[in-house]
Amino acid sequence: GGLGGAGAAGAVRCPPGQCCIGIWNRSHALVQGCWGGRGAACPSATCALSPAGPPGGSVLVCLCHGHLCNGNATGSPAGTGAAAGLG
């Protein structure tokens, strides 16, 4: 699927059946929006960060389901320096 409703940082409400996506750097949200992925693509109800891009990079991503679930990131992937509750 493609991104929809992405724009300035801020949690968004996604239509039923779509995932919320959050793209973060180490200190704040870069993009938050909706993604057309279904089923196993977004099993979590919280925005749990995972590294994205080249190893050692600062870009983190989360997929989650539920209204405004991408408002705050949770967890701290090893070696990223990210803190729980970013944003």
mmCIF file of C-alpha atoms in Angstrom:
data_model
loop_
_atom_site.group_PDB
_atom_site.id
_atom_site.type_symbol
_atom_site.label_atom_id
_atom_site.label_comp_id
_atom_site.label_asym_id
_atom_site.label_seq_id
_atom_site.Cartn_x
_atom_site.Cartn_y
_atom_site.Cartn_z
ATOM 1 C CA GLY A 1 0.000 0.000 0.000
ATOM 2 C CA GLY A 2 0.931 3.619 -0.190
ATOM 3 C CA LEU A 3 1.013 6.390 2.347
ATOM 4 C CA GLY A 4 -2.110 8.457 2.709
ATOM 5 C CA GLY A 5 -2.875 11.340 5.000
ATOM 6 C CA ALA A 6 0.815 11.867 5.751
ATOM 7 C CA GLY A 7 1.962 15.392 6.356
ATOM 8 C CA ALA A 8 3.234 17.514 9.191
ATOM 9 C CA ALA A 9 4.104 15.560 12.299
ATOM 10 C CA GLY A 10 1.011 14.721 14.305
ATOM 11 C CA ALA A 11 -0.955 11.598 15.031
ATOM 12 C CA VAL A 12 -3.669 10.876 12.495
ATOM 13 C CA ARG A 13 -6.889 8.900 12.467
ATOM 14 C CA CYS A 14 -6.735 6.238 9.756
ATOM 15 C CA PRO A 15 -9.719 4.619 8.019
ATOM 16 C CA PRO A 16 -10.707 1.122 9.193
ATOM 17 C CA GLY A 17 -8.454 -1.552 7.715
ATOM 18 C CA GLN A 18 -5.430 0.729 7.330
ATOM 19 C CA CYS A 19 -2.309 0.891 9.480
ATOM 20 C CA CYS A 20 -1.019 4.029 11.113
ATOM 21 C CA ILE A 21 2.631 4.669 10.328
ATOM 22 C CA GLY A 22 5.167 6.797 12.120
ATOM 23 C CA ILE A 23 8.589 7.654 10.733
ATOM 24 C CA TRP A 24 10.905 9.069 13.378
ATOM 25 C CA ASN A 25 14.461 10.217 13.762
ATOM 26 C CA ARG A 26 16.149 9.923 17.117
ATOM 27 C CA SER A 27 14.386 12.934 18.622
ATOM 28 C CA HIS A 28 11.021 13.533 16.936
ATOM 29 C CA ALA A 29 8.424 12.372 14.412
ATOM 30 C CA LEU A 30 9.223 13.173 10.793
ATOM 31 C CA VAL A 31 6.002 11.878 9.199
ATOM 32 C CA GLN A 32 2.847 10.345 10.589
ATOM 33 C CA GLY A 33 0.074 9.040 8.377
ATOM 34 C CA CYS A 34 -1.874 6.050 7.091
ATOM 35 C CA TRP A 35 -0.674 3.039 5.127
ATOM 36 C CA GLY A 36 -2.878 0.629 3.236
ATOM 37 C CA GLY A 37 -1.252 -2.476 4.730
ATOM 38 C CA ARG A 38 -3.611 -5.050 6.209
ATOM 39 C CA GLY A 39 -3.570 -8.030 8.543
ATOM 40 C CA ALA A 40 -0.144 -8.979 9.850
ATOM 41 C CA ALA A 41 1.391 -5.716 8.566
ATOM 42 C CA CYS A 42 0.292 -3.833 11.680
ATOM 43 C CA PRO A 43 -0.461 -6.280 14.508
ATOM 44 C CA SER A 44 0.533 -3.900 17.310
ATOM 45 C CA ALA A 45 -1.782 -1.405 18.992
ATOM 46 C CA THR A 46 1.239 0.725 19.931
ATOM 47 C CA CYS A 47 3.924 2.477 17.900
ATOM 48 C CA ALA A 48 6.891 0.194 18.633
ATOM 49 C CA LEU A 49 9.970 1.544 16.861
ATOM 50 C CA SER A 50 12.087 -0.532 14.507
ATOM 51 C CA PRO A 51 15.233 0.579 12.672
ATOM 52 C CA ALA A 52 14.768 1.430 8.991
ATOM 53 C CA GLY A 53 17.322 2.198 6.328
ATOM 54 C CA PRO A 54 21.035 1.450 6.480
ATOM 55 C CA PRO A 55 22.571 -0.007 9.654
ATOM 56 C CA GLY A 56 23.522 2.709 12.102
ATOM 57 C CA GLY A 57 21.102 5.190 10.542
ATOM 58 C CA SER A 58 18.834 7.398 12.599
ATOM 59 C CA VAL A 59 15.529 6.581 10.861
ATOM 60 C CA LEU A 60 13.018 4.517 12.830
ATOM 61 C CA VAL A 61 9.560 3.343 11.758
ATOM 62 C CA CYS A 62 6.465 1.909 13.402
ATOM 63 C CA LEU A 63 3.227 0.416 12.122
ATOM 64 C CA CYS A 64 0.227 0.104 14.416
ATOM 65 C CA HIS A 65 -3.540 -0.153 14.368
ATOM 66 C CA GLY A 66 -6.046 1.906 16.300
ATOM 67 C CA HIS A 67 -6.944 5.567 16.285
ATOM 68 C CA LEU A 68 -4.010 7.898 16.962
ATOM 69 C CA CYS A 69 -1.707 4.981 17.870
ATOM 70 C CA ASN A 70 1.207 6.687 16.099
ATOM 71 C CA GLY A 71 1.075 9.683 18.436
ATOM 72 C CA ASN A 72 3.874 8.391 20.666
ATOM 73 C CA ALA A 73 6.666 5.951 19.993
ATOM 74 C CA THR A 74 7.385 3.244 22.524
ATOM 75 C CA GLY A 75 10.444 1.167 23.208
ATOM 76 C CA SER A 76 14.045 1.843 22.486
ATOM 77 C CA PRO A 77 15.659 -0.225 19.736
ATOM 78 C CA ALA A 78 19.177 -1.274 20.633
ATOM 79 C CA GLY A 79 21.776 1.306 19.742
ATOM 80 C CA THR A 80 19.395 4.033 18.557
ATOM 81 C CA GLY A 81 19.312 6.237 21.604
ATOM 82 C CA ALA A 82 15.541 6.613 21.172
ATOM 83 C CA ALA A 83 13.509 7.154 24.307
ATOM 84 C CA ALA A 84 10.077 5.863 25.172
ATOM 85 C CA GLY A 85 7.323 8.395 24.656
ATOM 86 C CA LEU A 86 8.982 10.356 21.862
ATOM 87 C CA GLY A 87 6.948 13.176 20.420
#
